Amino acid sequence: MTSTTSKQSFSARIKRELNKNLLVYVVLIPVIIHFLIFQIYPFALSFYLTFHDWKIIGDPEFVGLKHWKNLFDDEIAWKAIWNTVKFSIYYIVPTMALGLILAVIINSGVKYSGFFKGLFFLPVVTSFVIIAGIWGWLFRGTEDGFINYLIGFVGIDPQLFLSSSSQALLVLAGLSIFKVAGTTMIYYYAGLQSIDRQLYEAARIDGASPWKIFWKVTFPMLKPIHFYVAITTTIGSFQIFDSAFLLTNGGPNYSTTTIVYYLYHQGFTSLNLSYAAVLSYVLFFIILIIALIQRKYIGKDPNYY
Amino acid sequence: MSNTIFKRLGLLFLVLVLSVVMAACSEDETTSTNADTDTDSGSASTDTDSSGLSGEITVWAHPYTDGSTGEGDMWKTFASDFEAETGVKVNFEQIPWANRDQKILTALAAGQGPDVFYVIPDQMPQYAEQQLILDISQYVTDEELSGFVPTAIEATSWKGKQYGMPILQTAESLIYNKDILTELGVDENSLPTTWDEFKALAEKAKAAGYYAFSYAGGGSLNNTLYPFLWQAGGNVIDEDNNILINKPEAVKSFELINEMYTKGWIPQDSVTALDHDSLYLGGKLLAINGSGISVNRLLDEKPFEFVIAPPLKDAEQLTYGTVGMFVGSAISKNPEAAAEFMKYVTNTENQRTFNNITQYIPTRDEAKDIFDSQQYMAQLAGYTEFAKPGVIHPEGRNIMPLVQAEIQAMLEGKQSPQEAADKAAEAIDKLINK
């Protein structure tokens, strides 16, 4: 009896909700259909494929856990996962920090702030291929590479950069930071603009130094932005592909082979689409776990949005 | 909707999703279409000609020139002439070279896509083993294949079956900067023909402040390791899956590359470099292994005078040269017309037209007369007899990154040439026996 009542009240609630926001749901229908067809359906299907061999033409053949087992024996896959984690360490915090610094600069009332806004955002709208080309030229590992030329003035020997297992991933991270920091800047700039000016006035009246105001007022008030930017840069860092594809081809000796680069190689060069699907699930689970951790420690504040 | 169609549609979505993951890479690749772009695949039509063929076919190829209008006109002419001759309508679509695999595989997975498309030899056995391409042996007679250069036919067949019709060839050979040769006091008529002679010249170039050679260690092994490996009498793997890459002959090529790097004959960034064009065009490199593209660039930009020498010889005189071919889709609804078009476009006259516009080397000896008045192209065309088209094996393309990684570790000083070759052999063994 209780259950029936609760069911009725639930359906009544649904009905009420639908009546209230009917227009919203109607407008959302195309998006929902698109989401089901292009996100949910392939997502489920790729999971199905992880248990099958598929030769592209013809029907998939069930092979059980074969492809998942292969993952555990595949040293390159583990190296790719580790490289991606290292890339994230090099990338996430500097991207956030640089974005914040740039946002503070353009928010500080500096002269020609519009010009600087455009300048800092320029890499975002420039083609990645062009930026990567410039980066490749800057970090050419010959003595006439531009960065090698510059560091020569301070007595540092020419570095191999993209040809060194210990430096290549760092150089690629630098490229991504340069490319993305402008976007992060815009998020932080929007956040800075929304902070109540009265808080600053009160802090100043209390005699707080600009440094203290930044750490005690600005930084905490940007918490929702920190959370959002942390999530998006984390997801971006785990999906890194193009810089390794364009500049190093995953080398030297796999040191810039990331999960997505390896996934691409397995899917479209080796035609191992099932194994590529397994790798895509590995990527999914890693991002999911990190997002949940971030949610727990950064986003648990009910005021984060 | 039948279960098979349902699954096929679903699998198309999977490929699409994988493609979307790569979208960031492909967003800047340009697609230039200067010919008709109808994508409908081989649906039957009622037109029937005296040839007995009917319907239509779709042909996919990438741009072969940098936007030459002659190329678009050429395809229009090929299509209309073939249509007039056979009654088969040809829909030509130009696709970008980059990410072509994704586009073709996605289309085939959906049961759509081209009836005829362009591939290179290290893709062909892989596609053949996956039963993605048409065995055209039944449509082509021995007589029809007799006019082709033997190396081109070898590169288009797998396990005794003919899968492709070759349209173009390349042959790489040493292109020297004549200014540097003059500075080094080397006569252009007595250029190195053996490894030892080349090493002596390389040492001389290094002493004069030049790099001797280019080595794009992040690029294809077809342009880096393999020419030396074949010249030393070695090989990577044979058709019976015997791994040969760590045999003494093959290891000699690892040793040579290591020597070139440690002695500074090749640039310091050779470990992962993707090209050394700017160094070469800037006059800092004595020689490169170049093909027709390099020659035409040197003729256009005229950075310096150059001279082409024959491929080097150690145990054998060999080099790398690709063979571009047209293949038919295994799911073509009009396979006979597809095969007929492949034969048509690769006939002597059409090869003359195609290779004259694109400046590649024809795969029919008769058509090579287009270069009679072009000294350098004629010279390169003469070297196709030494050109091997890569490792022709279903795993040929998958072997490359495994070997490349070991060479990179060798150049970084982390292992000896023999260790690099042994580890490469181990990785290949694991790949083919997985």
XYZ file of C-alpha atoms in Angstrom:
739
model
C 0.000 0.000 0.000
C 2.773 2.336 1.002
C 4.683 1.363 -2.116
C 1.680 2.104 -4.356
C 1.216 5.484 -2.767
C 4.877 6.299 -3.215
C 4.694 5.192 -6.870
C 1.676 7.354 -7.429
C 3.242 10.323 -5.809
C 6.410 9.733 -7.854
C 4.491 9.630 -11.148
C 2.483 12.632 -10.009
C 5.724 14.437 -9.309
C 7.071 13.537 -12.746
C 3.825 14.733 -14.337
C 3.938 17.960 -12.398
C 7.571 18.510 -13.327
C 6.827 17.827 -16.995
C 3.912 20.232 -17.026
C 5.991 22.905 -15.351
C 8.983 22.653 -17.674
C 7.438 21.106 -20.765
C 8.961 23.642 -23.140
C 12.439 23.030 -21.704
C 12.139 19.274 -22.269
C 10.821 19.732 -25.798
C 13.737 22.002 -26.620
C 16.136 19.484 -25.119
C 14.825 16.535 -27.153
C 17.255 16.974 -30.102
C 20.186 17.255 -27.710
C 19.072 14.175 -25.810
C 18.625 12.210 -29.025
C 22.045 13.347 -30.224
C 23.554 12.373 -26.884
C 21.976 8.911 -26.971
C 23.025 8.206 -30.545
C 26.487 9.701 -30.609
C 27.602 9.259 -26.998
C 25.745 6.540 -25.160
C 25.269 4.090 -28.018
C 28.938 4.091 -29.185
C 30.036 4.019 -25.560
C 28.073 0.838 -24.948
C 29.017 -0.626 -28.279
C 32.734 -0.097 -27.786
C 32.388 -1.993 -24.499
C 30.754 -4.825 -26.456
C 33.652 -4.717 -28.889
C 36.259 -5.128 -26.153
C 35.079 -8.751 -25.909
C 35.166 -9.392 -29.655
C 37.551 -9.579 -32.577
C 36.365 -7.494 -35.480
C 37.860 -7.342 -38.954
C 35.864 -4.236 -39.919
C 33.973 -6.070 -42.631
C 31.808 -8.872 -41.281
C 30.499 -9.742 -37.845
C 32.539 -9.483 -34.642
C 33.686 -12.786 -33.150
C 33.397 -13.294 -29.393
C 36.817 -13.740 -27.738
C 35.973 -13.148 -24.088
C 38.611 -11.341 -22.067
C 41.436 -11.784 -24.606
C 41.902 -8.081 -25.286
C 41.693 -7.158 -21.608
C 44.294 -9.832 -20.802
C 46.555 -8.458 -23.548
C 46.500 -5.110 -21.792
C 48.212 -6.583 -18.737
C 51.056 -8.032 -20.855
C 51.468 -4.928 -22.959
C 54.463 -3.012 -21.643
C 53.947 -0.175 -24.141
C 50.389 0.383 -22.922
C 51.589 0.729 -19.326
C 54.371 3.019 -20.449
C 51.770 5.110 -22.316
C 49.623 5.303 -19.174
C 52.602 6.357 -17.080
C 53.667 8.928 -19.700
C 50.165 10.382 -19.651
C 50.223 10.646 -15.856
C 53.638 12.358 -16.044
C 52.327 14.705 -18.719
C 49.404 15.626 -16.460
C 51.781 16.398 -13.611
C 53.794 18.683 -15.888
C 50.694 20.270 -17.373
C 47.768 20.753 -14.973
C 49.169 22.995 -12.233
C 51.300 25.203 -14.570
C 48.316 25.680 -16.907
C 46.102 26.735 -14.017
C 48.800 28.946 -12.509
C 49.630 30.638 -15.798
C 45.943 31.172 -16.606
C 45.414 32.741 -13.190
C 48.479 34.988 -13.495
C 47.404 36.197 -16.947
C 43.848 36.798 -15.700
C 45.121 38.797 -12.731
C 47.284 40.881 -15.076
C 44.424 41.801 -17.395
C 42.074 42.317 -14.428
C 44.495 44.628 -12.630
C 43.569 47.666 -14.681
C 46.822 47.558 -16.591
C 46.952 49.870 -19.616
C 45.962 48.273 -22.937
C 44.337 45.349 -21.114
C 42.266 44.636 -24.239
C 45.447 44.225 -26.242
C 46.959 41.874 -23.663
C 43.731 39.887 -23.493
C 43.969 39.348 -27.248
C 47.670 38.625 -27.104
C 47.329 36.000 -24.366
C 44.370 34.414 -26.141
C 46.087 34.333 -29.529
C 47.618 30.829 -29.123
C 44.150 29.427 -28.383
C 42.749 30.506 -31.734
C 45.884 29.707 -33.692
C 45.989 26.346 -35.419
C 47.687 23.662 -33.343
C 49.679 22.581 -36.378
C 51.154 26.066 -36.732
C 51.931 26.364 -33.024
C 53.524 22.908 -33.063
C 55.593 23.928 -36.089
C 56.850 27.002 -34.245
C 57.537 24.925 -31.148
C 59.450 22.372 -33.206
C 61.562 25.162 -34.639
C 62.201 26.729 -31.218
C 63.200 23.433 -29.650
C 65.144 21.966 -32.528
C 67.832 19.840 -30.962
C 70.644 21.128 -33.111
C 73.019 23.901 -32.132
C 71.175 26.307 -34.422
C 67.804 25.650 -32.778
C 66.508 28.957 -31.387
C 66.349 27.962 -27.704
C 69.770 26.321 -27.978
C 71.025 29.549 -29.520
C 69.635 31.558 -26.587
C 70.911 29.305 -23.823
C 74.312 29.363 -25.496
C 74.625 32.979 -24.332
C 74.497 31.896 -20.696
C 76.968 29.095 -21.217
C 74.553 26.158 -21.332
C 75.420 23.372 -23.788
C 72.941 22.665 -26.601
C 70.131 20.383 -25.462
C 68.455 17.633 -27.461
C 64.933 18.591 -26.312
C 62.540 16.544 -28.506
C 65.259 13.945 -29.135
C 65.850 13.273 -25.459
C 63.821 10.728 -23.487
C 64.069 12.890 -20.379
C 63.171 16.213 -22.009
C 60.737 15.496 -24.839
C 57.598 15.103 -22.706
C 58.409 18.313 -20.828
C 58.748 20.214 -24.102
C 55.396 18.832 -25.282
C 53.808 19.834 -21.970
C 55.222 23.333 -22.479
C 53.599 23.454 -25.884
C 50.205 22.440 -24.480
C 50.466 24.933 -21.613
C 51.248 27.695 -24.104
C 48.314 26.661 -26.287
C 45.705 26.324 -23.518
C 46.650 28.958 -20.910
C 44.611 31.597 -22.774
C 41.417 29.597 -22.301
C 42.137 29.109 -18.616
C 42.807 32.847 -18.390
C 39.316 33.604 -19.708
C 37.687 31.366 -17.078
C 39.687 32.990 -14.308
C 39.028 36.449 -15.695
C 35.284 35.758 -15.603
C 35.703 34.535 -12.019
C 37.687 37.605 -11.004
C 35.034 39.886 -12.471
C 32.333 38.215 -10.407
C 34.038 38.708 -7.037
C 32.189 41.291 -4.945
C 34.249 44.532 -4.864
C 33.102 45.169 -1.290
C 35.282 42.285 -0.108
C 38.366 44.050 -1.463
C 37.334 47.366 0.056
C 36.805 45.730 3.445
C 40.201 43.994 3.221
C 41.921 47.234 2.307
C 40.232 49.073 5.192
C 41.523 46.317 7.477
C 45.023 47.070 6.190
C 45.608 43.846 4.229
C 48.525 43.882 1.783
C 47.842 43.141 -1.907
C 49.547 39.773 -1.460
C 47.370 38.925 1.526
C 44.258 40.119 -0.333
C 45.092 37.763 -3.174
C 45.558 34.710 -0.944
C 42.775 35.466 1.547
C 40.127 36.915 -0.758
C 40.764 36.366 -4.447
C 42.107 32.801 -4.397
C 39.380 31.303 -2.159
C 36.624 33.179 -3.978
C 37.764 31.535 -7.225
C 37.117 28.064 -5.824
C 34.364 27.187 -8.315
C 36.665 28.260 -11.141
C 39.553 26.223 -9.701
C 37.292 23.192 -9.654
C 36.035 23.663 -13.184
C 39.478 24.431 -14.611
C 41.056 21.516 -12.728
C 38.513 19.109 -14.205
C 38.817 20.408 -17.767
C 42.622 20.589 -17.776
C 42.821 17.104 -16.278
C 40.562 15.703 -18.970
C 42.541 17.626 -21.587
C 45.838 16.349 -20.285
C 44.724 12.731 -20.439
C 43.551 13.208 -23.993
C 46.838 14.653 -25.189
C 47.665 13.391 -28.642
C 48.394 15.973 -31.300
C 51.703 17.319 -30.037
C 53.230 13.817 -29.862
C 51.730 12.995 -33.245
C 53.114 16.132 -34.870
C 56.498 16.501 -33.203
C 57.879 13.186 -31.960
C 55.737 10.321 -33.255
C 55.646 9.010 -29.707
C 59.434 8.814 -29.383
C 62.203 8.747 -28.467
C 61.836 5.172 -27.309
C 58.125 5.630 -26.396
C 58.872 8.506 -24.011
C 56.086 10.634 -25.537
C 53.694 7.800 -26.353
C 50.519 8.755 -24.506
C 47.341 6.717 -24.076
C 45.489 8.440 -26.906
C 48.520 8.294 -29.204
C 48.792 4.562 -28.546
C 45.039 4.139 -28.918
C 45.207 5.894 -32.282
C 48.086 3.715 -33.385
C 46.303 0.503 -32.353
C 43.033 1.565 -33.951
C 44.062 3.122 -37.208
C 47.549 1.844 -37.982
C 47.413 -1.677 -36.568
C 43.671 -2.042 -37.238
C 43.224 -3.529 -33.729
C 39.964 -1.721 -33.136
C 38.947 -3.992 -30.253
C 42.182 -3.359 -28.407
C 41.839 0.357 -29.112
C 38.394 0.140 -27.499
C 39.987 -1.468 -24.420
C 42.471 1.406 -24.247
C 39.651 3.929 -24.584
C 37.996 2.323 -21.560
C 41.244 2.523 -19.626
C 41.308 6.224 -20.433
C 37.676 6.581 -19.403
C 38.214 4.901 -16.034
C 41.318 6.958 -15.274
C 39.514 10.222 -16.018
C 36.473 9.064 -14.049
C 38.535 8.197 -10.978
C 40.427 11.495 -11.081
C 37.223 13.485 -11.562
C 35.679 11.724 -8.558
C 38.742 12.448 -6.437
C 38.699 16.092 -7.505
C 34.980 16.236 -6.815
C 35.548 14.851 -3.335
C 38.366 17.157 -2.322
C 37.765 20.326 -4.314
C 34.145 20.252 -5.244
C 32.436 19.077 -2.049
C 31.722 22.648 -1.011
C 28.035 23.177 -1.880
C 28.935 26.642 -3.121
C 31.314 25.432 -5.813
C 28.861 26.239 -8.563
C 16.445 -3.798 -39.958
C 18.397 -7.045 -39.909
C 20.731 -7.874 -37.064
C 23.798 -7.588 -39.330
C 22.860 -4.128 -40.533
C 22.177 -3.116 -36.943
C 25.614 -4.329 -35.842
C 27.336 -2.777 -38.818
C 25.706 0.561 -38.097
C 26.774 0.292 -34.513
C 30.345 -0.514 -35.401
C 30.407 2.481 -37.681
C 29.615 4.596 -34.643
C 32.487 3.043 -32.761
C 34.915 4.012 -35.486
C 33.363 7.466 -35.487
C 33.954 7.779 -31.762
C 37.583 6.746 -32.140
C 37.832 9.283 -34.925
C 36.381 12.001 -32.714
C 39.089 11.305 -30.143
C 41.547 12.178 -32.876
C 39.646 15.253 -33.967
C 42.158 17.642 -32.488
C 44.787 16.230 -34.791
C 42.758 16.301 -37.900
C 41.115 19.699 -37.479
C 43.858 21.506 -39.311
C 44.258 19.141 -42.165
C 42.918 20.740 -45.262
C 40.733 19.005 -47.736
C 41.048 20.391 -51.174
C 38.518 19.181 -53.604
C 39.011 20.170 -57.147
C 36.995 17.470 -58.780
C 33.552 15.993 -58.470
C 32.687 14.857 -54.961
C 29.751 12.533 -55.193
C 30.111 9.899 -52.475
C 27.382 7.449 -53.451
C 28.782 3.998 -53.745
C 28.247 1.724 -56.662
C 24.495 1.672 -56.929
C 23.269 -0.012 -60.038
C 22.012 1.937 -62.990
C 20.137 0.822 -66.021
C 22.801 1.994 -68.498
C 24.620 -0.868 -70.137
C 27.361 -0.463 -72.709
C 28.877 -2.856 -75.214
C 31.602 -3.542 -72.635
C 29.010 -5.411 -70.616
C 29.641 -3.119 -67.689
C 27.063 -0.875 -66.108
C 26.221 1.120 -63.010
C 28.621 3.444 -61.290
C 31.720 3.391 -59.151
C 33.235 5.755 -56.599
C 36.955 6.460 -56.627
C 38.893 7.992 -53.717
C 42.383 9.418 -54.039
C 44.395 12.110 -52.278
C 45.830 15.216 -53.954
C 49.106 14.348 -55.682
C 50.147 17.936 -56.365
C 49.997 21.201 -54.440
C 46.670 22.313 -55.846
C 47.520 22.032 -59.529
C 44.379 22.662 -61.563
C 45.709 20.130 -64.062
C 45.114 17.402 -61.501
C 41.405 18.152 -61.136
C 40.959 18.354 -64.897
C 42.840 15.094 -65.299
C 40.406 13.215 -63.046
C 37.422 14.763 -64.813
C 38.822 13.609 -68.142
C 39.594 10.115 -66.835
C 36.062 9.837 -65.461
C 34.285 11.084 -68.567
C 36.432 9.051 -70.973
C 35.900 5.892 -68.946
C 32.189 6.585 -68.854
C 32.110 7.063 -72.632
C 34.108 3.868 -73.153
C 32.251 1.583 -70.763
C 28.997 3.235 -69.745
C 30.077 3.133 -66.093
C 29.673 6.426 -64.258
C 32.713 7.401 -62.171
C 32.279 9.491 -59.032
C 35.674 10.836 -58.069
C 36.311 12.168 -54.575
C 39.508 13.699 -53.343
C 40.353 12.918 -49.703
C 43.294 14.247 -47.665
C 46.366 12.047 -47.326
C 46.408 12.567 -43.569
C 43.931 10.341 -41.723
C 42.997 8.550 -44.922
C 42.943 5.236 -43.049
C 40.285 6.544 -40.686
C 38.119 7.772 -43.526
C 38.416 4.611 -45.581
C 37.923 2.223 -42.658
C 34.967 4.176 -41.336
C 33.342 4.079 -44.742
C 34.010 0.375 -45.266
C 32.703 -0.444 -41.790
C 29.462 1.225 -42.747
C 29.260 -0.777 -45.950
C 29.777 2.432 -47.906
C 32.740 4.257 -49.293
C 34.779 3.871 -52.435
C 34.842 1.042 -54.940
C 38.403 2.017 -55.842
C 40.943 3.696 -53.586
C 44.656 4.409 -53.391
C 47.067 2.589 -51.079
C 50.793 2.032 -50.725
C 52.564 -1.336 -50.435
C 52.915 -1.542 -46.680
C 49.136 -1.101 -46.322
C 48.215 -3.593 -49.037
C 49.064 -6.928 -47.294
C 47.415 -5.706 -44.094
C 44.235 -4.819 -45.953
C 44.440 -8.084 -47.911
C 44.756 -10.146 -44.728
C 41.799 -8.279 -43.243
C 39.858 -9.058 -46.454
C 39.153 -5.389 -47.001
C 40.344 -5.310 -50.591
C 39.405 -7.139 -53.729
C 41.497 -9.947 -55.200
C 41.524 -8.776 -58.827
C 43.413 -11.790 -60.211
C 40.252 -12.993 -61.965
C 39.845 -9.676 -63.784
C 43.436 -9.168 -64.944
C 45.266 -11.337 -67.452
C 49.001 -12.045 -67.399
C 49.268 -10.168 -70.666
C 47.717 -7.079 -69.089
C 50.304 -7.213 -66.324
C 53.242 -7.785 -68.650
C 53.912 -4.119 -69.441
C 54.568 -3.175 -65.842
C 57.969 -2.890 -64.137
C 58.446 -6.202 -62.239
C 59.100 -4.455 -58.889
C 55.739 -2.679 -59.228
C 53.873 -5.942 -59.766
C 55.738 -7.508 -56.858
C 54.612 -4.626 -54.638
C 50.955 -4.993 -55.629
C 50.547 -8.717 -55.109
C 50.389 -10.755 -51.946
C 50.537 -14.546 -51.579
C 50.209 -15.037 -55.319
C 47.115 -12.873 -55.710
C 46.939 -9.538 -57.491
C 45.356 -6.902 -55.263
C 46.337 -3.635 -56.878
C 47.164 -1.907 -60.140
C 50.271 0.252 -59.812
C 50.063 3.835 -61.028
C 53.283 5.401 -59.774
C 56.711 4.633 -58.395
C 59.415 6.547 -56.636
C 63.079 5.760 -56.205
C 65.202 7.448 -53.584
C 68.776 8.226 -54.311
C 71.534 10.432 -52.978
C 71.131 14.076 -53.920
C 74.301 16.019 -53.179
C 74.725 19.767 -52.645
C 77.139 20.651 -55.442
C 78.448 23.761 -53.651
C 79.614 21.670 -50.712
C 81.163 19.095 -53.045
C 83.126 21.888 -54.731
C 84.243 23.254 -51.366
C 85.397 19.766 -50.360
C 87.219 19.419 -53.673
C 85.192 16.389 -54.722
C 84.573 15.711 -58.395
C 80.860 15.191 -59.064
C 81.730 12.350 -61.432
C 83.484 10.332 -58.756
C 80.904 10.327 -55.999
C 80.796 7.468 -53.461
C 79.283 4.211 -54.634
C 80.022 2.127 -51.522
C 79.521 2.587 -47.798
C 83.254 2.941 -47.222
C 83.599 5.660 -49.822
C 80.594 7.475 -48.371
C 82.021 7.254 -44.845
C 85.279 8.839 -46.027
C 83.373 11.701 -47.655
C 81.141 12.112 -44.600
C 84.206 12.537 -42.405
C 85.488 15.184 -44.775
C 82.163 17.049 -44.734
C 82.022 16.952 -40.945
C 85.541 18.371 -40.720
C 84.440 21.241 -42.963
C 81.489 22.027 -40.661
C 78.663 20.284 -42.522
C 76.400 17.385 -41.739
C 76.947 14.596 -44.220
C 73.449 13.184 -44.387
C 69.898 13.516 -43.094
C 68.305 10.973 -40.798
C 64.718 11.682 -39.768
C 64.646 9.221 -36.872
C 61.032 10.011 -35.999
C 59.836 9.313 -39.521
C 59.311 6.179 -41.534
C 61.989 3.486 -41.473
C 61.515 3.297 -45.242
C 63.572 6.470 -45.422
C 65.999 5.779 -42.591
C 67.004 2.239 -41.624
C 65.642 0.087 -44.415
C 67.748 1.331 -47.365
C 70.938 0.640 -45.385
C 69.576 -2.643 -44.089
C 68.838 -3.884 -47.601
C 72.158 -2.571 -48.917
C 73.940 -4.612 -46.238
C 72.157 -7.735 -47.522
C 69.762 -7.898 -44.582
C 66.026 -7.963 -44.207
C 63.436 -7.464 -41.486
C 61.165 -10.478 -41.809
C 60.271 -12.888 -44.598
C 56.918 -14.191 -45.791
C 57.305 -17.266 -43.579
C 57.640 -15.018 -40.522
C 61.348 -15.708 -40.040
C 62.739 -12.673 -38.238
C 65.952 -11.507 -39.849
C 66.480 -8.092 -38.306
C 69.091 -9.236 -35.789
C 71.121 -11.313 -38.246
C 74.720 -10.075 -38.766
C 73.993 -8.446 -42.155
C 71.074 -6.459 -40.749
C 72.992 -5.431 -37.636
C 75.568 -3.775 -39.898
C 72.939 -1.160 -40.773
C 72.296 -0.457 -37.071
C 76.054 -0.045 -36.639
C 76.286 2.350 -39.566
C 73.487 4.570 -38.215
C 75.046 4.538 -34.779
C 78.417 5.499 -36.258
C 76.850 8.325 -38.274
C 75.234 9.689 -35.115
C 78.143 9.351 -32.720
C 80.536 10.886 -35.230
C 78.175 13.802 -35.891
C 77.667 13.025 -39.592
C 73.911 13.317 -39.064
C 72.272 16.097 -36.982
C 71.999 15.849 -33.205
C 68.199 15.733 -33.340
C 68.218 12.692 -35.627
C 66.721 10.603 -32.815
C 63.198 11.955 -33.375
C 63.471 14.497 -36.196
C 60.659 14.280 -38.727
C 62.554 16.000 -41.515
C 65.765 17.816 -42.150
C 64.564 19.794 -45.148
C 65.360 23.171 -43.628
C 68.923 22.111 -42.824
C 69.367 20.721 -46.313
C 67.826 23.689 -48.112
C 69.834 25.961 -45.817
C 73.028 24.438 -47.192
C 74.105 22.641 -44.014
C 73.741 19.078 -45.278
C 75.946 17.448 -47.875
C 73.395 14.920 -49.120
C 69.931 13.475 -48.606
C 68.138 10.404 -49.836
C 65.591 12.149 -52.012
C 62.971 11.299 -54.605
C 61.182 13.237 -57.355
C 59.534 15.514 -54.777
C 62.971 16.638 -53.542
C 64.210 17.185 -57.097
C 61.209 19.292 -58.055
C 61.548 21.334 -54.884
C 65.229 21.992 -55.605
C 64.371 22.988 -59.157
C 61.624 25.328 -57.940
C 63.469 26.975 -55.060
C 66.999 26.765 -56.507
C 68.811 27.009 -53.141
C 71.941 25.515 -54.714
C 73.134 23.378 -57.613
C 72.749 19.655 -57.028
C 73.785 16.326 -58.441
C 72.119 12.947 -58.131
C 74.221 9.843 -57.507
C 73.139 6.217 -57.778
C 71.990 4.406 -54.607
C 74.835 3.178 -52.427
C 76.006 -0.394 -52.349
C 77.409 -2.535 -49.602
C 76.523 -6.162 -50.280
C 73.819 -5.039 -52.722
C 72.806 -1.849 -54.492
C 69.326 -1.105 -53.183
C 67.171 1.771 -52.037
C 63.622 2.564 -51.023
C 60.934 3.514 -53.486
C 57.222 3.352 -52.986
C 54.674 2.007 -55.436
C 51.321 3.752 -55.412
C 48.416 1.568 -56.452
C 44.696 1.522 -56.844
C 42.834 -1.282 -55.101
C 39.202 -2.321 -55.131
C 36.976 -2.481 -52.077
C 36.028 -6.029 -51.071
C 32.455 -4.852 -50.570
C 32.159 -3.100 -53.899
C 28.794 -3.728 -55.525
C 30.421 -3.326 -58.905
C 33.777 -5.155 -58.646
C 34.137 -5.810 -62.369
C 33.745 -2.129 -63.207
C 36.116 -1.242 -60.350
C 38.779 -3.587 -61.739
C 38.224 -2.238 -65.247
C 38.708 1.324 -64.021
C 41.926 0.346 -62.231
C 43.234 -1.177 -65.464
C 42.072 1.838 -67.453
C 43.699 4.460 -65.245
C 47.000 2.567 -65.166
C 47.249 1.966 -68.922
C 50.259 3.422 -70.702
C 48.610 6.557 -72.004
C 46.879 7.457 -68.754
C 50.054 6.782 -66.797
C 51.824 9.262 -69.070
C 49.162 11.880 -68.281
C 49.033 11.120 -64.560
C 52.786 11.006 -63.970
C 53.481 13.996 -66.164
C 51.164 16.090 -64.006
C 52.168 14.617 -60.652
C 55.864 14.146 -61.463
C 56.027 10.590 -60.183
C 57.668 7.761 -62.098
C 55.355 5.599 -64.239
C 55.115 1.894 -63.429
C 55.080 0.967 -67.126
C 58.438 1.092 -68.862
C 56.787 2.415 -72.020
C 55.408 5.466 -70.196
C 58.779 6.488 -68.780
C 59.443 8.406 -72.001
C 57.685 11.405 -70.397
C 60.991 12.161 -68.696
C 63.117 12.013 -71.855
C 63.708 15.735 -71.661
C 63.977 15.902 -67.865
C 67.499 14.946 -66.856
C 66.956 14.425 -63.132
C 63.622 12.597 -63.306
C 64.992 10.372 -66.064
C 67.935 9.566 -63.819
C 65.672 8.676 -60.874
C 63.386 6.665 -63.174
C 66.425 4.582 -64.056
C 66.914 3.660 -60.409
C 63.498 2.011 -59.895
C 65.156 -1.346 -60.574
C 66.996 -0.911 -57.260
C 63.921 0.260 -55.336
C 62.229 -1.912 -52.732
C 58.788 -0.745 -51.556
C 59.226 -1.387 -47.825
C 58.483 -4.430 -45.694
C 55.671 -6.207 -47.507
C 54.035 -8.078 -44.672
C 50.651 -7.732 -42.946
C 52.492 -6.476 -39.862
C 54.883 -4.293 -41.880
C 53.474 -1.041 -40.586
C 53.207 -2.320 -36.999
C 56.807 -3.468 -36.988
C 58.064 0.039 -37.712
C 57.419 1.737 -34.351
C 58.880 -1.257 -32.508
C 62.160 -1.057 -34.428
C 62.185 2.729 -34.390
C 61.998 2.792 -30.581
C 65.021 0.482 -30.283
C 67.054 2.583 -32.709
C 66.140 5.691 -30.757
C 67.327 4.050 -27.544
C 70.536 3.069 -29.355
C 71.141 6.623 -30.548
C 70.545 7.884 -27.018
C 73.423 5.628 -26.005
C 71.269 3.279 -23.945
C 72.136 0.127 -25.913
C 74.527 -1.221 -28.529
C 73.507 -1.834 -32.161
C 73.358 -5.598 -31.534
C 71.215 -5.106 -28.430
C 68.913 -2.772 -30.352
C 68.544 -5.331 -33.154
C 67.942 -8.173 -30.681
C 65.291 -6.198 -28.818
C 63.657 -5.248 -32.107
C 63.600 -8.944 -33.093
C 62.071 -9.841 -29.738
C 59.360 -7.193 -30.122
C 58.566 -8.354 -33.684
C 58.356 -11.961 -32.492
C 55.923 -10.950 -29.754
C 53.848 -9.002 -32.286
C 53.489 -11.737 -34.872
C 52.933 -14.508 -32.319
C 50.470 -12.706 -30.075
